[in-house]
mmCIF file of C-alpha atoms in Angstrom:
data_model
loop_
_atom_site.group_PDB
_atom_site.id
_atom_site.type_symbol
_atom_site.label_atom_id
_atom_site.label_comp_id
_atom_site.label_asym_id
_atom_site.label_seq_id
_atom_site.Cartn_x
_atom_site.Cartn_y
_atom_site.Cartn_z
ATOM 1 C CA MET A 83 126.127 33.059 -42.341
ATOM 2 C CA ARG A 84 123.750 31.797 -39.659
ATOM 3 C CA LEU A 85 122.370 33.224 -36.422
ATOM 4 C CA LYS A 86 122.534 31.442 -33.086
ATOM 5 C CA GLY A 87 121.536 32.459 -29.574
ATOM 6 C CA TYR A 88 123.622 32.204 -26.402
ATOM 7 C CA THR A 89 122.370 32.975 -22.891
ATOM 8 C CA TYR A 90 124.579 33.638 -19.863
ATOM 9 C CA ARG A 91 123.909 34.679 -16.313
ATOM 10 C CA ILE A 92 125.487 38.027 -15.389
ATOM 11 C CA TYR A 93 126.426 39.475 -11.999
ATOM 12 C CA PRO A 94 126.345 43.300 -12.097
ATOM 13 C CA ASN A 95 127.885 45.145 -9.145
ATOM 14 C CA LYS A 96 125.836 47.523 -6.985
ATOM 15 C CA LYS A 97 126.343 50.550 -9.220
ATOM 16 C CA GLN A 98 125.631 48.572 -12.385
ATOM 17 C CA THR A 99 122.528 47.027 -10.792
ATOM 18 C CA GLU A 100 121.125 50.469 -9.964
ATOM 19 C CA LEU A 101 121.743 51.722 -13.500
ATOM 20 C CA LEU A 102 120.412 48.537 -15.037
ATOM 21 C CA ASN A 103 117.208 48.722 -12.970
ATOM 22 C CA GLN A 104 116.799 52.333 -14.133
ATOM 23 C CA MET A 105 117.275 51.259 -17.749
ATOM 24 C CA LEU A 106 114.763 48.433 -17.370
ATOM 25 C CA GLY A 107 112.282 50.866 -15.862
ATOM 26 C CA ASN A 108 112.852 53.333 -18.705
ATOM 27 C CA ALA A 109 112.315 50.626 -21.326
ATOM 28 C CA ARG A 110 109.066 49.572 -19.619
ATOM 29 C CA TRP A 111 107.896 53.211 -19.365
ATOM 30 C CA VAL A 112 108.595 53.897 -23.044
ATOM 31 C CA TYR A 113 106.740 50.730 -24.084
ATOM 32 C CA ASN A 114 103.688 51.757 -22.037
ATOM 33 C CA TRP A 115 103.940 55.377 -23.248
ATOM 34 C CA ALA A 116 104.064 54.274 -26.913
ATOM 35 C CA LEU A 117 101.193 51.821 -26.424
ATOM 36 C CA ASN A 118 99.046 54.486 -24.741
ATOM 37 C CA LYS A 119 99.874 57.025 -27.477
ATOM 38 C CA ARG A 120 98.862 54.609 -30.198
ATOM 39 C CA ILE A 121 95.583 53.657 -28.483
ATOM 40 C CA GLU A 122 94.642 57.279 -27.770
ATOM 41 C CA THR A 123 95.417 58.412 -31.343
ATOM 42 C CA TYR A 124 93.321 55.639 -32.847
ATOM 43 C CA GLN A 125 90.385 56.287 -30.514
ATOM 44 C CA LYS A 126 90.491 60.029 -31.232
ATOM 45 C CA ASP A 127 91.396 60.269 -34.925
ATOM 46 C CA LYS A 128 91.095 56.668 -36.168
ATOM 47 C CA LYS A 129 94.723 56.905 -37.281
ATOM 48 C CA LYS A 130 97.656 54.579 -36.727
ATOM 49 C CA LEU A 131 100.859 55.978 -35.235
ATOM 50 C CA SER A 132 103.911 54.371 -36.827
ATOM 51 C CA ALA A 133 106.972 53.349 -34.837
ATOM 52 C CA PHE A 134 109.014 55.980 -36.723
ATOM 53 C CA THR A 135 106.612 58.766 -35.662
ATOM 54 C CA LEU A 136 106.726 57.609 -32.047
ATOM 55 C CA MET A 137 110.538 57.590 -32.130
ATOM 56 C CA LYS A 138 110.562 61.225 -33.290
ATOM 57 C CA GLU A 139 108.177 62.158 -30.475
ATOM 58 C CA LEU A 140 110.375 60.313 -27.981
ATOM 59 C CA ALA A 141 113.445 62.276 -29.128
ATOM 60 C CA LYS A 142 111.580 65.535 -28.409
ATOM 61 C CA LEU A 143 110.356 64.211 -25.066
ATOM 62 C CA LYS A 144 113.917 63.411 -23.915
ATOM 63 C CA LYS A 145 114.902 67.070 -24.340
ATOM 64 C CA LYS A 146 112.380 68.215 -21.741
ATOM 65 C CA PRO A 147 113.847 68.709 -18.210
ATOM 66 C CA GLU A 148 111.146 66.607 -16.532
ATOM 67 C CA TYR A 149 112.098 63.590 -18.691
ATOM 68 C CA GLU A 150 115.878 63.895 -18.502
ATOM 69 C CA TRP A 151 116.032 60.557 -16.661
ATOM 70 C CA LEU A 152 115.303 58.874 -20.006
ATOM 71 C CA ASN A 153 118.796 59.903 -21.134
ATOM 72 C CA LEU A 154 120.300 57.437 -18.650
ATOM 73 C CA SER A 155 119.333 54.718 -21.135
ATOM 74 C CA VAL A 156 120.878 53.989 -24.509
ATOM 75 C CA ALA A 157 118.803 55.663 -27.235
ATOM 76 C CA GLN A 158 118.621 52.472 -29.325
ATOM 77 C CA SER A 159 117.308 50.544 -26.309
ATOM 78 C CA LEU A 160 114.347 52.903 -25.926
ATOM 79 C CA GLN A 161 113.695 52.737 -29.656
ATOM 80 C CA ALA A 162 113.722 48.935 -29.395
ATOM 81 C CA SER A 163 110.868 49.180 -26.850
ATOM 82 C CA ILE A 164 108.778 51.022 -29.447
ATOM 83 C CA VAL A 165 109.654 48.386 -32.054
ATOM 84 C CA ASN A 166 108.582 45.645 -29.619
ATOM 85 C CA MET A 167 105.251 47.404 -29.103
ATOM 86 C CA GLU A 168 104.811 47.571 -32.892
ATOM 87 C CA LYS A 169 105.543 43.829 -33.156
ATOM 88 C CA ALA A 170 102.943 43.114 -30.469
ATOM 89 C CA PHE A 171 100.317 44.906 -32.580
ATOM 90 C CA THR A 172 101.431 42.990 -35.672
ATOM 91 C CA ARG A 173 100.973 39.684 -33.825
ATOM 92 C CA PHE A 174 97.539 40.834 -32.676
ATOM 93 C CA PHE A 175 96.305 41.667 -36.177
ATOM 94 C CA LYS A 176 98.012 38.882 -38.134
ATOM 95 C CA GLN A 177 98.195 35.981 -35.682
ATOM 96 C CA LYS A 178 95.324 36.893 -33.297
ATOM 97 C CA LYS A 179 97.691 36.560 -30.318
ATOM 98 C CA GLY A 180 95.832 38.949 -28.017
ATOM 99 C CA PHE A 181 95.748 42.734 -27.708
ATOM 100 C CA PRO A 182 99.029 44.264 -26.400
ATOM 101 C CA ARG A 183 99.001 44.832 -22.635
ATOM 102 C CA PHE A 184 100.726 47.440 -20.517
ATOM 103 C CA LYS A 185 103.826 46.166 -18.727
ATOM 104 C CA SER A 186 103.709 45.967 -14.924
ATOM 105 C CA LYS A 187 106.460 47.381 -12.738
ATOM 106 C CA LYS A 188 106.100 44.644 -10.117
ATOM 107 C CA ARG A 189 105.243 41.515 -12.094
ATOM 108 C CA GLY A 190 106.888 39.433 -14.767
ATOM 109 C CA THR A 191 110.275 39.372 -16.465
ATOM 110 C CA HIS A 192 111.693 42.738 -17.513
ATOM 111 C CA THR A 193 113.931 43.073 -20.579
ATOM 112 C CA ILE A 194 116.015 45.701 -22.345
ATOM 113 C CA SER A 195 117.709 45.469 -25.753
ATOM 114 C CA PHE A 196 121.195 46.635 -26.726
ATOM 115 C CA PRO A 197 121.307 46.542 -30.543
ATOM 116 C CA GLN A 198 125.040 47.284 -30.867
ATOM 117 C CA ASN A 199 128.500 47.598 -29.262
ATOM 118 C CA THR A 200 128.272 44.469 -27.099
ATOM 119 C CA LYS A 201 131.600 42.734 -26.406
ATOM 120 C CA ILE A 202 132.558 39.498 -24.641
ATOM 121 C CA ASP A 203 135.779 38.442 -22.899
ATOM 122 C CA PHE A 204 135.899 34.648 -22.664
ATOM 123 C CA GLU A 205 139.184 34.544 -20.731
ATOM 124 C CA ASN A 206 138.045 36.833 -17.918
ATOM 125 C CA ASN A 207 134.331 35.871 -17.970
ATOM 126 C CA LYS A 208 133.069 39.377 -18.669
ATOM 127 C CA ILE A 209 130.545 40.965 -21.022
ATOM 128 C CA SER A 210 130.451 44.658 -21.946
ATOM 129 C CA VAL A 211 127.314 46.569 -23.001
ATOM 130 C CA ASN A 212 126.678 50.255 -23.622
ATOM 131 C CA LYS A 213 126.894 52.496 -20.508
ATOM 132 C CA LEU A 214 127.161 49.486 -18.161
ATOM 133 C CA LEU A 215 130.696 48.605 -19.335
ATOM 134 C CA TRP A 216 132.174 45.256 -18.267
ATOM 135 C CA ILE A 217 129.884 42.979 -16.228
ATOM 136 C CA LYS A 218 130.952 39.759 -14.530
ATOM 137 C CA ALA A 219 129.353 36.725 -16.193
ATOM 138 C CA ARG A 220 129.235 32.935 -16.042
ATOM 139 C CA ILE A 221 130.270 31.925 -19.544
ATOM 140 C CA SER A 222 129.604 28.248 -20.170
ATOM 141 C CA ARG A 223 129.951 28.202 -23.965
ATOM 142 C CA GLU A 224 132.310 30.020 -26.289
ATOM 143 C CA PHE A 225 131.723 31.031 -29.898
ATOM 144 C CA ASP A 226 133.658 32.521 -32.809
ATOM 145 C CA GLY A 227 131.337 35.023 -34.413
ATOM 146 C CA LYS A 228 129.991 38.575 -34.425
ATOM 147 C CA ILE A 229 127.514 39.696 -31.759
ATOM 148 C CA LYS A 230 124.532 41.298 -33.499
ATOM 149 C CA THR A 231 122.226 42.154 -30.579
ATOM 150 C CA ALA A 232 122.015 41.637 -26.816
ATOM 151 C CA VAL A 233 118.997 41.475 -24.507
ATOM 152 C CA ILE A 234 119.327 41.692 -20.722
ATOM 153 C CA LYS A 235 116.464 40.367 -18.634
ATOM 154 C CA ARG A 236 115.679 40.504 -14.936
ATOM 155 C CA THR A 237 113.678 37.549 -13.670
ATOM 156 C CA PRO A 238 110.999 37.734 -10.932
ATOM 157 C CA THR A 239 113.666 36.319 -8.570
ATOM 158 C CA ASN A 240 115.930 39.327 -9.323
ATOM 159 C CA LYS A 241 118.491 37.373 -11.329
ATOM 160 C CA PHE A 242 120.044 38.894 -14.447
ATOM 161 C CA PHE A 243 120.674 37.086 -17.737
ATOM 162 C CA ILE A 244 121.972 38.284 -21.087
ATOM 163 C CA SER A 245 120.923 36.704 -24.387
ATOM 164 C CA LEU A 246 123.242 37.263 -27.348
ATOM 165 C CA THR A 247 122.313 36.835 -30.987
ATOM 166 C CA VAL A 248 125.534 35.856 -32.756
ATOM 167 C CA GLU A 249 126.311 35.701 -36.464
ATOM 168 C CA LEU A 250 128.361 32.569 -37.118
ATOM 169 C CA PRO A 251 129.962 31.223 -40.291
ATOM 170 C CA SER A 252 127.763 28.774 -42.152
ATOM 171 C CA LYS A 253 128.419 25.287 -40.881
ATOM 172 C CA LYS A 254 128.543 22.653 -43.584
ATOM 173 C CA VAL A 255 126.945 19.493 -42.232
ATOM 174 C CA LYS A 256 126.291 16.552 -44.505
ATOM 175 C CA GLN A 257 122.551 15.893 -44.487
ATOM 176 C CA LYS A 258 121.580 12.394 -43.393
ATOM 177 C CA PRO A 259 119.354 10.472 -45.823
ATOM 178 C CA ILE A 260 115.839 9.566 -44.698
ATOM 179 C CA LYS A 261 115.749 5.806 -44.193
ATOM 180 C CA GLU A 262 113.098 3.641 -42.572
ATOM 181 C CA LYS A 263 115.601 1.915 -40.262
ATOM 182 C CA THR A 264 116.958 5.151 -38.780
ATOM 183 C CA THR A 265 113.560 6.887 -38.518
ATOM 184 C CA VAL A 266 111.391 7.145 -35.426
ATOM 185 C CA GLY A 267 107.862 8.425 -34.876
ATOM 186 C CA ILE A 268 107.035 10.166 -31.604
ATOM 187 C CA ASP A 269 103.653 10.401 -29.924
ATOM 188 C CA THR A 270 103.534 12.756 -26.926
ATOM 189 C CA GLY A 271 100.948 12.632 -24.168
ATOM 190 C CA ILE A 272 100.139 13.221 -20.532
ATOM 191 C CA LYS A 273 100.473 9.724 -19.085
ATOM 192 C CA GLN A 274 103.786 9.137 -20.868
ATOM 193 C CA PHE A 275 105.747 12.177 -21.966
ATOM 194 C CA ALA A 276 106.574 10.394 -25.212
ATOM 195 C CA VAL A 277 106.214 6.974 -26.775
ATOM 196 C CA LEU A 278 108.530 6.120 -29.659
ATOM 197 C CA SER A 279 107.625 3.901 -32.586
ATOM 198 C CA ASP A 280 110.359 1.409 -31.642
ATOM 199 C CA GLY A 281 108.629 0.786 -28.302
ATOM 200 C CA LYS A 282 110.652 3.072 -26.030
ATOM 201 C CA GLU A 283 108.663 4.988 -23.437
ATOM 202 C CA ILE A 284 109.703 8.235 -21.735
ATOM 203 C CA GLU A 285 108.035 8.828 -18.399
ATOM 204 C CA ASN A 286 106.326 12.136 -17.702
ATOM 205 C CA PRO A 287 108.197 13.633 -14.702
ATOM 206 C CA LYS A 288 105.254 15.952 -13.858
ATOM 207 C CA HIS A 289 107.433 18.645 -12.340
ATOM 208 C CA LEU A 290 104.551 21.001 -11.554
ATOM 209 C CA LYS A 291 102.423 18.302 -9.939
ATOM 210 C CA ALA A 292 105.338 17.242 -7.727
ATOM 211 C CA SER A 293 105.648 20.780 -6.336
ATOM 212 C CA LEU A 294 101.988 21.810 -6.529
ATOM 213 C CA GLN A 295 101.175 21.274 -2.856
ATOM 214 C CA ARG A 296 104.165 23.365 -1.754
ATOM 215 C CA LEU A 297 103.283 26.024 -4.324
ATOM 216 C CA LYS A 298 99.723 26.304 -2.988
ATOM 217 C CA ILE A 299 101.004 26.744 0.568
ATOM 218 C CA LEU A 300 103.411 29.517 -0.457
ATOM 219 C CA GLN A 301 100.744 31.291 -2.516
ATOM 220 C CA ARG A 302 98.277 31.106 0.374
ATOM 221 C CA ARG A 303 100.824 32.564 2.770
ATOM 222 C CA ALA A 304 101.714 35.370 0.359
ATOM 223 C CA SER A 305 98.083 36.344 -0.220
ATOM 224 C CA LYS A 306 97.565 36.845 3.549
ATOM 225 C CA LYS A 307 100.440 39.307 3.953
ATOM 226 C CA VAL A 308 99.730 43.026 4.236
ATOM 227 C CA LYS A 309 99.740 44.695 0.806
ATOM 228 C CA GLY A 310 102.829 46.814 0.241
ATOM 229 C CA SER A 311 104.751 45.278 3.150
ATOM 230 C CA ASN A 312 108.233 43.765 2.981
ATOM 231 C CA ASN A 313 106.847 40.479 4.265
ATOM 232 C CA ARG A 314 104.472 40.319 1.285
ATOM 233 C CA ARG A 315 107.337 41.065 -1.115
ATOM 234 C CA LYS A 316 109.457 38.317 0.468
ATOM 235 C CA ALA A 317 106.552 35.859 0.371
ATOM 236 C CA PHE A 318 105.955 36.412 -3.330
ATOM 237 C CA LEU A 319 109.698 36.092 -3.924
ATOM 238 C CA ARG A 320 109.502 32.572 -2.447
ATOM 239 C CA VAL A 321 106.643 31.779 -4.838
ATOM 240 C CA ALA A 322 108.689 33.097 -7.777
ATOM 241 C CA ARG A 323 111.703 31.010 -6.763
ATOM 242 C CA LEU A 324 109.621 27.828 -6.721
ATOM 243 C CA HIS A 325 108.136 28.657 -10.136
ATOM 244 C CA GLU A 326 111.675 29.232 -11.428
ATOM 245 C CA ARG A 327 112.838 25.908 -9.996
ATOM 246 C CA ILE A 328 109.975 24.060 -11.705
ATOM 247 C CA ALA A 329 110.704 25.794 -15.025
ATOM 248 C CA ASN A 330 114.410 24.921 -14.757
ATOM 249 C CA GLN A 331 113.601 21.275 -14.007
ATOM 250 C CA ARG A 332 111.308 21.118 -17.038
ATOM 251 C CA LEU A 333 113.873 22.723 -19.366
ATOM 252 C CA ASP A 334 116.672 20.472 -18.108
ATOM 253 C CA PHE A 335 114.522 17.390 -18.748
ATOM 254 C CA ILE A 336 113.604 18.581 -22.258
ATOM 255 C CA HIS A 337 117.255 19.243 -23.159
ATOM 256 C CA LYS A 338 118.358 15.792 -21.964
ATOM 257 C CA ILE A 339 115.566 13.940 -23.777
ATOM 258 C CA SER A 340 115.918 15.930 -27.012
ATOM 259 C CA THR A 341 119.696 15.381 -27.050
ATOM 260 C CA GLN A 342 119.239 11.653 -26.530
ATOM 261 C CA ILE A 343 116.722 11.401 -29.399
ATOM 262 C CA ALA A 344 118.817 13.602 -31.715
ATOM 263 C CA ASN A 345 121.862 11.386 -31.108
ATOM 264 C CA GLU A 346 120.060 8.065 -31.632
ATOM 265 C CA TYR A 347 117.967 8.718 -34.760
ATOM 266 C CA ASP A 348 118.618 10.286 -38.163
ATOM 267 C CA THR A 349 114.975 11.228 -38.810
ATOM 268 C CA VAL A 350 112.296 12.162 -36.288
ATOM 269 C CA ILE A 351 108.613 12.444 -37.244
ATOM 270 C CA VAL A 352 106.066 14.184 -35.001
ATOM 271 C CA GLU A 353 102.516 15.506 -35.212
ATOM 272 C CA ASN A 354 101.917 19.204 -35.879
ATOM 273 C CA LEU A 355 99.909 19.719 -32.684
ATOM 274 C CA ASN A 356 97.685 22.715 -31.976
ATOM 275 C CA ILE A 357 99.108 23.301 -28.499
ATOM 276 C CA ALA A 358 97.307 26.636 -28.028
ATOM 277 C CA GLY A 359 94.006 24.903 -28.785
ATOM 278 C CA MET A 360 94.812 22.032 -26.431
ATOM 279 C CA LEU A 361 95.417 24.508 -23.592
ATOM 280 C CA LYS A 362 91.800 25.688 -23.897
ATOM 281 C CA ASN A 363 90.688 22.372 -22.390
ATOM 282 C CA HIS A 364 90.345 23.437 -18.744
ATOM 283 C CA HIS A 365 90.447 19.842 -17.514
ATOM 284 C CA LEU A 366 93.835 19.123 -19.102
ATOM 285 C CA ALA A 367 95.401 22.583 -19.508
ATOM 286 C CA GLN A 368 97.621 22.368 -16.417
ATOM 287 C CA SER A 369 98.960 18.929 -17.346
ATOM 288 C CA ILE A 370 99.551 19.929 -20.969
ATOM 289 C CA ALA A 371 101.340 23.136 -19.962
ATOM 290 C CA ASP A 372 103.549 21.138 -17.569
ATOM 291 C CA LEU A 373 104.777 19.024 -20.497
ATOM 292 C CA GLY A 374 106.401 21.983 -22.262
ATOM 293 C CA LEU A 375 105.668 20.480 -25.684
ATOM 294 C CA GLY A 376 106.295 23.695 -27.601
ATOM 295 C CA ALA A 377 109.804 23.990 -26.158
ATOM 296 C CA PHE A 378 110.424 20.258 -26.696
ATOM 297 C CA TYR A 379 109.600 20.350 -30.419
ATOM 298 C CA ARG A 380 111.522 23.596 -30.960
ATOM 299 C CA ILE A 381 114.665 22.357 -29.156
ATOM 300 C CA LEU A 382 114.514 18.927 -30.806
ATOM 301 C CA ASN A 383 114.189 20.603 -34.213
ATOM 302 C CA TYR A 384 117.324 22.743 -33.896
ATOM 303 C CA LYS A 385 119.397 19.913 -32.372
ATOM 304 C CA LEU A 386 118.550 17.662 -35.317
ATOM 305 C CA GLU A 387 119.318 20.480 -37.737
ATOM 306 C CA GLU A 388 122.752 21.051 -36.162
ATOM 307 C CA ARG A 389 123.572 17.361 -36.674
ATOM 308 C CA GLY A 390 122.419 17.312 -40.305
ATOM 309 C CA LYS A 391 119.421 15.180 -39.387
ATOM 310 C CA ASN A 392 115.765 15.419 -40.344
ATOM 311 C CA TYR A 393 112.750 16.773 -38.454
ATOM 312 C CA LEU A 394 109.428 16.016 -40.145
ATOM 313 C CA GLU A 395 105.843 16.870 -39.227
ATOM 314 C CA ILE A 396 102.563 15.251 -40.274
ATOM 315 C CA GLY A 397 99.146 16.881 -40.233
ATOM 316 C CA ARG A 398 97.443 17.075 -36.859
ATOM 317 C CA PHE A 399 94.257 15.527 -38.244
ATOM 318 C CA ALA A 400 95.791 12.248 -39.362
ATOM 319 C CA PRO A 401 93.958 9.423 -37.476
ATOM 320 C CA SER A 402 97.129 8.088 -35.862
ATOM 321 C CA SER A 403 95.492 6.770 -32.669
ATOM 322 C CA LYS A 404 92.413 5.189 -34.222
ATOM 323 C CA LEU A 405 94.126 3.637 -37.234
ATOM 324 C CA CYS A 406 95.323 0.041 -36.916
ATOM 325 C CA SER A 407 99.012 0.006 -37.790
ATOM 326 C CA GLU A 408 98.691 -3.563 -39.098
ATOM 327 C CA CYS A 409 95.617 -3.620 -41.356
ATOM 328 C CA GLY A 410 94.666 0.042 -41.735
ATOM 329 C CA GLU A 411 91.199 -0.312 -40.182
ATOM 330 C CA ILE A 412 89.950 2.862 -38.440
ATOM 331 C CA ASN A 413 88.271 2.380 -35.054
ATOM 332 C CA ASN A 414 85.852 5.312 -34.810
ATOM 333 C CA ASN A 415 84.461 4.048 -31.494
ATOM 334 C CA LEU A 416 87.765 4.630 -29.684
ATOM 335 C CA THR A 417 87.496 7.123 -26.808
ATOM 336 C CA LEU A 418 90.206 9.055 -24.980
ATOM 337 C CA SER A 419 89.937 6.757 -21.955
ATOM 338 C CA ASP A 420 90.672 3.656 -24.068
ATOM 339 C CA ARG A 421 94.415 3.134 -23.636
ATOM 340 C CA GLU A 422 94.375 -0.348 -25.223
ATOM 341 C CA TRP A 423 92.135 -1.775 -27.934
ATOM 342 C CA ILE A 424 91.816 -4.812 -30.180
ATOM 343 C CA CYS A 425 91.334 -4.367 -33.909
ATOM 344 C CA LYS A 426 88.976 -6.505 -36.019
ATOM 345 C CA CYS A 427 92.085 -8.161 -37.478
ATOM 346 C CA GLY A 428 92.892 -9.464 -33.982
ATOM 347 C CA THR A 429 95.861 -7.173 -33.283
ATOM 348 C CA LYS A 430 96.032 -5.829 -29.731
ATOM 349 C CA HIS A 431 97.218 -2.222 -29.609
ATOM 350 C CA SER A 432 98.636 0.083 -26.998
ATOM 351 C CA ARG A 433 97.042 3.359 -28.035
ATOM 352 C CA ASP A 434 100.206 5.506 -27.735
ATOM 353 C CA LEU A 435 102.579 2.997 -29.344
ATOM 354 C CA ASN A 436 100.138 2.441 -32.204
ATOM 355 C CA ALA A 437 99.935 6.208 -32.700
ATOM 356 C CA ALA A 438 103.743 6.520 -32.785
ATOM 357 C CA ILE A 439 104.006 3.726 -35.381
ATOM 358 C CA ASN A 440 101.366 5.411 -37.548
ATOM 359 C CA ILE A 441 103.059 8.801 -37.206
ATOM 360 C CA LYS A 442 106.252 7.236 -38.536
ATOM 361 C CA LYS A 443 104.398 5.584 -41.426
ATOM 362 C CA PHE A 444 102.495 8.745 -42.349
ATOM 363 C CA GLY A 445 105.757 10.707 -42.366
ATOM 364 C CA LEU A 446 107.482 8.186 -44.623
ATOM 365 C CA VAL A 447 104.492 8.150 -46.977
ATOM 366 C CA LYS A 448 104.750 11.923 -47.175
ATOM 367 C CA GLN A 449 108.382 11.467 -48.272
ATOM 368 C CA ASN A 450 107.334 8.753 -50.762
ATOM 369 C CA LEU A 451 109.570 6.234 -48.995
ATOM 370 C CA SER A 452 107.058 3.714 -47.657
ATOM 371 C CA THR A 453 103.382 2.863 -48.002
ATOM 372 C CA VAL A 454 103.320 -0.378 -46.049
ATOM 373 C CA GLY A 455 100.351 -0.696 -43.676
ATOM 374 C CA VAL A 456 98.948 2.801 -44.253
ATOM 375 C CA THR A 457 95.539 3.259 -45.881
ATOM 376 C CA GLY A 458 94.533 6.557 -44.230
ATOM 377 C CA SER A 459 95.257 9.908 -45.822
ATOM 378 C CA VAL A 460 98.146 12.146 -44.842
ATOM 379 C CA CYS A 461 96.981 15.657 -43.933
#
């Protein structure tokens, strides 16, 4: 069996919207309550409150008359909020991802989990979840499997989406062999979104930059509105809609490019980039974030896997840009501003294309399939 995610937009009616907003608020409140409890307990007694202990306290809290509004939510949904808080602490301690923060009522995307009893009606375009019953949905893709969990989210533009985790039968796909002729290396960058080792170049659409001037105007207008007023709320809604439009443009571009690459090549080799580290460069952070490289690599990976194709990574410290793809000479004097350079052997290189060729060669060396033209080490 395998797990796959499906996301659909849903259209709750007025009554369902009111209940759903209450549930989202309850889930946020429980998350903040659990986080505060854990912080206070550690500061006072230097002890860690487990998720199981917090769930028992929550069950007692729900019996009190002043907290009866918590019973409007599904019990498992509130427990899932505590589990999410626990996961946030785990990421903080193990992956150094930042200390868990309290969730804001006004900002960000709000989510609520429904761990069981979710149903879908493909013929009538409806999805049923606990207490909300059947909700109208736009179902673009069908599946034949068992729904394990569902998560409903409300975006800053007040749109509702449901993400389903579905258990599907294992799909037997014949794995493609790794061959030099059907392999491509990809070098991503800011000037060009990607340069492929066969010479193809994919332009960077720069979605954020194209809308940046309009975004600044809307943000300036919103900041001048009276705090707490309807005009301020409407102004920030316009900002959120533009952010959503930019994000949708970026995701649409990534899906189209990744599908094209996954269809054309049997093996794709990329660098294992430290994207989080790259974003710490304040001069390039905005441009790097606009690329959406993390989403691109993740989406490309699963599309290749579905087709029985190969996704390979090389070490991020391999000298792909500075290494001559013809003779193997390393040019240590190469700077970031040098987009073209001539090697001592007389070969003229385009920096990005040369990097893509070397990425392909390093990846094939790692698979013990080719050593031609590579003298550097594979990390």
